[in-house]
Amino acid sequence: MTSSNGYAVEERDELSPEEFMRSHVARRRPVVLRRALSRCDALAHWTLSGLREKAGGRPVVLKEWSATGIRVTRSRLDAYIDGLEAHERLVAAGGEAATPAYLHDIPLTSMLPGAALDLAPFPSAFFPRWYGAHWTSFAQMFLGPTASLTPLHFDCLLTHNLFFQVWGRKRFILVPHEDLAKCYPRDWRWCGVDAERPDFDRFPLFRDARRAEVVVEAGDLLYMPPGVLHHVRSLDCSLSFNVDWHTRSSVARGVAAVLRGMPAKNVYYNLLIALGLWGGAPMRHVLPYYKPYLSYIS
Ligand SMILES: O=C(O)CCC(=O)C(=O)O
């Protein structure tokens, strides 16, 4: 892990859910927990051939970023995996080819309805009690080739983010939310500056943005507090998923963010979670209305 201007990601080999809540969630400090998933069957079962076998026929949404925005295409998981394998073989043999699109941010349980079983030893106490055994319903999957990129942004509902790296490596560049203005924000959550190769002539304020860099590997867990900006580069062909979730205080800030430009649709989804966390509405009543958010491209 590297850091600049005093911003850093703490690195731990062990962390209880209680300490996680007290030292990181409550104090909004990022942390990487190495090998947190090592006892989960997901690591052995969710290989490319395992995914093909379990979910090959399922439809997938693929994304590519360009200067004009996000381009979305659709495919089937088995066809996408075939393309990924061919691409990785070519690159390993020293060939050159355009990087395939990124299977990015689709509901994990739409691919793997039995995901909870393969993740079972991971304690649900890492989430507020309201989420209970349903935390996997909030998980979003990312499968992509070496060099896939998600440019600098923050999570659209201002949620906490637990990011699970299943296999392959990814390099994260994190910037605290307080330094957002130095990242040239646009469209609510995206940024103009390229955090990997910043052009300081065009984006001079970014020089003073605090940054931390961390590489996650198979089985690692990365916690990003609400609003933390992240730029994510896959160093290998890689499978990950994240869970965006709220506490009572983060959802209150998420609703109040209407005053600083959060889109109305996002505020609606935050209000739904607030009904659960503040109003005591049971998960089974909230989830059906929240589900469309998990396939929402913004
Ligand atoms: O893994 C990626 O490429 C992006 C992850 C991300 O942006 C997130 O977890 O919010």
XYZ file of C-alpha atoms in Angstrom, residues 6-291:
286
model
C -1.119 11.217 5.032
C -4.102 9.328 3.537
C -3.695 5.570 3.969
C -5.508 2.249 3.915
C -4.818 0.214 7.042
C -3.921 -3.408 6.369
C -5.066 -6.211 8.682
C -4.856 -10.005 8.789
C -7.668 -10.280 11.312
C -10.527 -7.999 12.240
C -13.623 -8.839 14.236
C -16.980 -7.430 13.073
C -17.123 -5.389 16.314
C -13.725 -3.777 15.753
C -14.572 -3.224 12.098
C -17.708 -1.278 13.090
C -15.963 0.662 15.883
C -12.623 1.506 14.259
C -13.468 1.759 10.577
C -17.192 2.212 9.918
C -17.807 4.672 12.760
C -14.558 6.570 12.051
C -14.801 6.314 8.257
C -11.324 4.800 7.840
C -10.653 2.432 4.905
C -9.121 -0.954 5.653
C -8.029 -4.018 3.720
C -8.553 -7.361 5.428
C -6.263 -9.918 3.842
C -7.628 -13.388 3.008
C -11.002 -12.661 4.667
C -12.690 -15.108 2.272
C -10.141 -17.892 2.576
C -12.641 -20.283 4.194
C -15.411 -19.590 1.658
C -16.183 -22.209 -1.012
C -16.663 -19.352 -3.495
C -12.899 -19.181 -4.022
C -12.768 -22.757 -5.308
C -16.224 -22.944 -6.956
C -16.438 -19.642 -8.838
C -13.738 -20.330 -11.423
C -14.448 -19.477 -15.070
C -15.455 -23.080 -15.754
C -17.530 -23.155 -12.562
C -19.347 -19.967 -13.636
C -19.918 -21.351 -17.132
C -21.405 -24.502 -15.656
C -23.598 -22.756 -13.061
C -24.791 -19.741 -15.063
C -23.564 -19.962 -18.685
C -27.010 -19.277 -20.192
C -27.725 -16.142 -18.171
C -27.870 -12.715 -19.853
C -25.125 -10.243 -18.915
C -24.656 -6.490 -19.292
C -21.227 -5.332 -20.452
C -19.781 -1.832 -20.156
C -17.067 0.221 -21.839
C -16.045 3.740 -20.876
C -15.296 6.345 -23.507
C -14.892 10.106 -23.555
C -18.634 10.416 -24.263
C -19.860 8.148 -21.466
C -20.643 4.489 -20.780
C -21.410 2.196 -23.739
C -23.576 -0.779 -22.784
C -23.816 -4.061 -24.716
C -25.489 -7.370 -23.875
C -24.373 -10.988 -24.162
C -24.658 -14.385 -22.450
C -22.280 -15.366 -19.674
C -20.892 -18.406 -21.549
C -20.136 -16.370 -24.707
C -18.513 -13.662 -22.600
C -16.318 -16.205 -20.779
C -15.244 -17.772 -24.114
C -14.127 -14.314 -25.298
C -12.328 -13.606 -22.022
C -10.387 -16.879 -22.149
C -9.378 -16.316 -25.774
C -8.246 -12.774 -24.951
C -6.189 -13.842 -21.928
C -4.501 -16.625 -23.954
C -3.590 -14.153 -26.683
C -2.194 -11.600 -24.234
C -0.212 -14.307 -22.386
C 1.338 -15.320 -25.723
C 2.474 -11.721 -26.262
C -0.299 -10.834 -28.758
C -2.143 -7.552 -28.831
C -5.902 -7.067 -28.989
C -8.515 -4.572 -27.842
C -9.522 -5.197 -24.230
C -12.975 -6.891 -24.122
C -15.837 -5.046 -22.440
C -16.284 -5.338 -18.687
C -19.060 -7.391 -17.042
C -19.628 -4.658 -14.525
C -21.909 -4.212 -11.558
C -24.646 -6.791 -12.100
C -26.538 -8.501 -9.252
C -24.459 -11.436 -8.032
C -27.524 -13.536 -7.237
C -28.851 -13.097 -10.795
C -25.834 -15.191 -11.848
C -25.423 -17.294 -8.728
C -28.733 -17.630 -6.843
C -27.034 -19.932 -4.316
C -24.180 -17.478 -3.615
C -25.013 -17.271 0.096
C -24.042 -20.914 0.570
C -20.608 -20.467 -1.022
C -19.964 -17.383 1.127
C -21.458 -18.800 4.314
C -18.510 -18.564 6.715
C -18.291 -14.811 6.120
C -20.089 -13.251 9.121
C -23.218 -11.197 8.402
C -22.212 -9.148 11.473
C -20.029 -7.080 9.121
C -23.339 -5.416 8.135
C -26.003 -3.757 10.308
C -28.431 -6.263 11.789
C -31.266 -5.180 9.448
C -29.423 -6.749 6.468
C -29.134 -10.121 8.275
C -28.831 -13.134 5.982
C -30.012 -10.968 3.054
C -26.678 -9.189 2.590
C -25.881 -11.245 -0.527
C -29.014 -9.818 -2.208
C -27.142 -6.487 -2.245
C -23.962 -7.948 -3.834
C -22.898 -6.769 -7.285
C -20.521 -8.786 -9.475
C -17.541 -7.660 -11.594
C -15.841 -10.034 -14.081
C -13.324 -8.698 -16.567
C -10.073 -9.125 -18.457
C -6.609 -7.974 -17.455
C -6.462 -4.158 -17.613
C -10.228 -3.571 -17.114
C -10.826 -0.145 -15.694
C -13.440 1.653 -13.645
C -12.526 5.351 -13.725
C -12.478 7.612 -10.652
C -15.918 7.954 -9.033
C -17.757 7.539 -5.740
C -20.704 5.209 -5.051
C -23.946 6.840 -6.112
C -26.013 6.452 -2.917
C -23.108 7.452 -0.605
C -23.162 3.955 0.877
C -20.430 2.077 2.705
C -18.753 -0.379 0.340
C -17.333 -3.800 1.218
C -15.422 -5.035 -1.799
C -14.654 -8.765 -2.056
C -11.871 -9.936 -4.379
C -12.556 -13.563 -5.343
C -9.618 -14.158 -7.709
C -7.111 -12.096 -9.714
C -5.680 -8.778 -8.515
C -6.977 -5.211 -8.676
C -5.236 -1.940 -7.917
C -7.345 0.734 -6.219
C -6.448 4.405 -6.020
C -8.544 5.964 -3.245
C -9.169 9.665 -2.637
C -11.085 10.898 0.435
C -14.473 12.506 -0.283
C -13.278 15.785 1.252
C -10.946 16.148 -1.775
C -13.723 15.690 -4.345
C -13.433 19.253 -5.674
C -9.778 18.565 -6.590
C -10.886 15.655 -8.824
C -13.016 17.694 -11.281
C -16.381 16.022 -10.540
C -19.170 15.785 -13.147
C -22.517 13.954 -13.509
C -22.890 13.590 -9.730
C -20.270 10.896 -9.150
C -17.710 10.681 -11.966
C -14.466 12.669 -12.243
C -12.648 14.340 -15.125
C -9.119 13.527 -13.984
C -7.388 10.234 -14.806
C -6.110 9.165 -11.384
C -3.509 6.817 -12.904
C -1.965 9.279 -15.344
C -3.094 12.710 -14.206
C -2.581 15.571 -16.638
C -1.637 18.264 -14.139
C -1.750 20.986 -16.793
C -5.484 20.341 -17.311
C -6.263 19.232 -13.756
C -3.834 21.150 -11.514
C -5.955 20.846 -8.344
C -5.475 17.072 -8.395
C -1.827 17.582 -7.372
C -3.082 18.330 -3.858
C -5.687 15.566 -3.671
C -4.736 13.016 -1.018
C -4.408 9.523 -2.466
C -3.780 5.978 -1.260
C -3.054 2.970 -3.433
C -3.782 -0.629 -2.504
C -3.684 -3.916 -4.438
C -6.289 -6.525 -3.481
C -5.664 -10.210 -4.180
C -7.688 -13.440 -4.079
C -9.736 -13.637 -0.880
C -9.087 -10.034 0.267
C -11.755 -7.638 1.490
C -11.507 -3.868 1.078
C -13.693 -1.474 3.043
C -14.366 1.956 1.517
C -16.300 4.487 3.601
C -19.162 6.495 2.044
C -18.127 8.906 -0.678
C -14.531 7.695 -0.987
C -13.458 8.116 -4.611
C -11.947 5.077 -6.262
C -10.221 4.319 -9.547
C -9.933 0.563 -10.113
C -7.563 -1.209 -12.506
C -7.563 -5.003 -12.928
C -4.011 -6.317 -12.928
C -5.214 -9.783 -14.023
C -8.368 -11.336 -15.377
C -10.431 -10.981 -12.234
C -13.676 -11.766 -10.399
C -14.955 -9.553 -7.594
C -18.174 -8.407 -5.996
C -19.104 -5.542 -3.751
C -21.876 -4.812 -1.303
C -23.130 -1.234 -0.991
C -24.878 -0.823 2.354
C -25.951 1.826 4.793
C -25.852 2.498 8.488
C -28.462 4.766 10.077
C -26.092 7.736 9.887
C -24.886 7.130 6.315
C -28.458 6.782 5.030
C -29.426 10.046 6.762
C -26.480 11.760 5.007
C -27.513 10.011 1.785
C -31.021 11.486 1.982
C -29.675 14.939 2.916
C -27.409 14.808 -0.158
C -30.450 15.931 -2.182
C -29.305 19.399 -1.086
C -25.979 19.002 -2.852
C -27.138 17.596 -6.152
C -27.781 13.886 -5.610
C -30.217 12.788 -8.367
C -33.831 12.343 -7.178
C -33.807 8.652 -8.143
C -30.861 8.017 -5.808
C -32.611 9.860 -2.991
C -35.644 7.601 -3.517
C -33.483 4.480 -3.057
C -31.910 5.999 0.053
C -35.386 6.717 1.444
C -36.279 3.048 0.984
C -33.271 1.948 3.030
C -34.066 4.641 5.615
C -37.530 3.074 5.974
C -35.785 -0.133 7.001
C -32.982 1.258 9.157
C -34.912 4.098 10.845
C -38.546 3.070 10.403
C -38.202 -0.642 11.148
C -39.729 -1.741 7.807
C -38.818 -5.412 7.311
C -36.335 -6.299 4.599
C -38.981 -8.369 2.766
C -41.066 -5.217 2.268
C -38.169 -2.987 1.188
C -36.142 -5.282 -1.067
C -38.671 -5.626 -3.938
C -38.733 -1.828 -4.361
C -34.931 -1.505 -3.994
C -34.093 -4.287 -6.481
